[in-house]
Amino acid sequence: MTDEDHGQRNRTYEHLLTLWTCGVRDYHSMLSDYLTANSIFVAVLGLLVSRESLHVPIIILTVLLSVFGLLLCLQMAIILGRFSGQNALWEWQLRGIEQSPEWPHQLLLTSLYRLHKTRE
């Protein structure tokens, strides 16, 4: 393997590592945002339902907020599933680069994968 091939492999690894770390950060940020939004949503619904007098406008508002909450949960599942799949692909590609016999650097993702499997 030539020096140019090593340089290209290193650049590819660095780009994939950047994508993976940004993807993990975005996944956790999105998960935190949605959990916060859902907590607020549930609290508002709890306040609306706990009112003693249920008038038609409050019933309509409760139904609308319930539908909005269900759509938000569906959207969360789709987006988080996409992020999870994307991150898994980048991790798999990074581990593939690390497994090549010519890889001179530390096996960061391979070690992380082994640690994760050991804990399971």
GROMACS .gro file of C-alpha atoms in nm:
model
  120
    1MET     CA    1   0.000   0.000   0.000
    2THR     CA    2   0.143   0.338  -0.098
    3ASP     CA    3   0.174   0.646   0.117
    4GLU     CA    4  -0.103   0.806  -0.087
    5ASP     CA    5  -0.333   0.512  -0.007
    6HIS     CA    6  -0.248   0.544   0.364
    7GLY     CA    7  -0.321   0.916   0.351
    8GLN     CA    8  -0.653   0.856   0.177
    9ARG     CA    9  -0.749   0.588   0.430
   10ASN     CA   10  -0.656   0.822   0.718
   11ARG     CA   11  -0.865   1.105   0.569
   12THR     CA   12  -1.159   0.870   0.515
   13TYR     CA   13  -1.128   0.748   0.873
   14GLU     CA   14  -1.115   1.104   1.007
   15HIS     CA   15  -1.423   1.206   0.805
   16LEU     CA   16  -1.617   0.899   0.915
   17LEU     CA   17  -1.513   0.953   1.277
   18THR     CA   18  -1.635   1.314   1.257
   19LEU     CA   19  -1.966   1.201   1.106
   20TRP     CA   20  -2.006   0.933   1.372
   21THR     CA   21  -1.932   1.165   1.666
   22CYS     CA   22  -2.164   1.435   1.528
   23GLY     CA   23  -2.432   1.172   1.469
   24VAL     CA   24  -2.406   1.042   1.825
   25ARG     CA   25  -2.419   1.398   1.960
   26ASP     CA   26  -2.721   1.483   1.742
   27TYR     CA   27  -2.896   1.160   1.844
   28HIS     CA   28  -2.859   1.235   2.215
   29SER     CA   29  -2.953   1.600   2.168
   30MET     CA   30  -3.266   1.506   1.972
   31LEU     CA   31  -3.360   1.242   2.228
   32SER     CA   32  -3.322   1.492   2.512
   33ASP     CA   33  -3.527   1.757   2.329
   34TYR     CA   34  -3.809   1.517   2.256
   35LEU     CA   35  -3.816   1.382   2.610
   36THR     CA   36  -3.839   1.738   2.741
   37ALA     CA   37  -4.116   1.827   2.495
   38ASN     CA   38  -4.309   1.512   2.579
   39SER     CA   39  -4.276   1.580   2.953
   40ILE     CA   40  -4.419   1.929   2.907
   41PHE     CA   41  -4.693   1.789   2.685
   42VAL     CA   42  -4.794   1.526   2.943
   43ALA     CA   43  -4.793   1.787   3.221
   44VAL     CA   44  -5.023   2.017   3.021
   45LEU     CA   45  -5.258   1.731   2.941
   46GLY     CA   46  -5.262   1.636   3.309
   47LEU     CA   47  -5.358   1.991   3.404
   48LEU     CA   48  -5.633   2.004   3.141
   49VAL     CA   49  -5.783   1.669   3.241
   50SER     CA   50  -5.766   1.742   3.615
   51ARG     CA   51  -5.998   2.040   3.582
   52GLU     CA   52  -6.333   1.981   3.748
   53SER     CA   53  -6.546   2.137   3.478
   54LEU     CA   54  -6.487   1.998   3.131
   55HIS     CA   55  -6.633   2.235   2.877
   56VAL     CA   56  -6.639   2.164   2.504
   57PRO     CA   57  -6.340   2.392   2.427
   58ILE     CA   58  -6.127   2.213   2.689
   59ILE     CA   59  -6.227   1.872   2.552
   60ILE     CA   60  -6.137   1.983   2.199
   61LEU     CA   61  -5.804   2.125   2.320
   62THR     CA   62  -5.726   1.800   2.505
   63VAL     CA   63  -5.802   1.590   2.196
   64LEU     CA   64  -5.592   1.817   1.974
   65LEU     CA   65  -5.299   1.806   2.215
   66SER     CA   66  -5.330   1.427   2.238
   67VAL     CA   67  -5.314   1.393   1.859
   68PHE     CA   68  -5.018   1.634   1.850
   69GLY     CA   69  -4.840   1.428   2.116
   70LEU     CA   70  -4.895   1.104   1.925
   71LEU     CA   71  -4.762   1.262   1.605
   72LEU     CA   72  -4.462   1.394   1.796
   73CYS     CA   73  -4.387   1.046   1.932
   74LEU     CA   74  -4.416   0.896   1.583
   75GLN     CA   75  -4.182   1.161   1.443
   76MET     CA   76  -3.937   1.096   1.728
   77ALA     CA   77  -3.932   0.723   1.655
   78ILE     CA   78  -3.867   0.781   1.284
   79ILE     CA   79  -3.590   1.037   1.334
   80LEU     CA   80  -3.416   0.848   1.615
   81GLY     CA   81  -3.435   0.526   1.413
   82ARG     CA   82  -3.275   0.704   1.118
   83PHE     CA   83  -2.998   0.849   1.335
   84SER     CA   84  -2.938   0.512   1.497
   85GLY     CA   85  -2.908   0.335   1.163
   86GLN     CA   86  -2.683   0.604   1.021
   87ASN     CA   87  -2.453   0.593   1.324
   88ALA     CA   88  -2.438   0.213   1.310
   89LEU     CA   89  -2.335   0.228   0.943
   90TRP     CA   90  -2.056   0.478   1.012
   91GLU     CA   91  -1.938   0.274   1.311
   92TRP     CA   92  -1.934  -0.042   1.100
   93GLN     CA   93  -1.727   0.133   0.830
   94LEU     CA   94  -1.485   0.268   1.090
   95ARG     CA   95  -1.438  -0.077   1.242
   96GLY     CA   96  -1.379  -0.213   0.891
   97ILE     CA   97  -1.095   0.035   0.839
   98GLU     CA   98  -0.952  -0.048   1.181
   99GLN     CA   99  -0.955  -0.421   1.104
  100SER     CA  100  -0.730  -0.388   0.799
  101PRO     CA  101  -0.380  -0.523   0.865
  102GLU     CA  102  -0.222  -0.197   0.748
  103TRP     CA  103  -0.403   0.017   1.009
  104PRO     CA  104  -0.124   0.169   1.224
  105HIS     CA  105  -0.335   0.361   1.476
  106GLN     CA  106  -0.538   0.269   1.782
  107LEU     CA  107  -0.852   0.060   1.736
  108LEU     CA  108  -1.089   0.313   1.895
  109LEU     CA  109  -1.422   0.191   1.761
  110THR     CA  110  -1.326  -0.175   1.774
  111SER     CA  111  -1.235  -0.136   2.142
  112LEU     CA  112  -1.558   0.056   2.207
  113TYR     CA  113  -1.756  -0.219   2.033
  114ARG     CA  114  -1.585  -0.491   2.240
  115LEU     CA  115  -1.649  -0.298   2.563
  116HIS     CA  116  -2.015  -0.258   2.472
  117LYS     CA  117  -2.051  -0.629   2.390
  118THR     CA  118  -1.872  -0.725   2.714
  119ARG     CA  119  -2.114  -0.515   2.922
  120GLU     CA  120  -2.415  -0.679   2.755
   0.00000   0.00000   0.00000
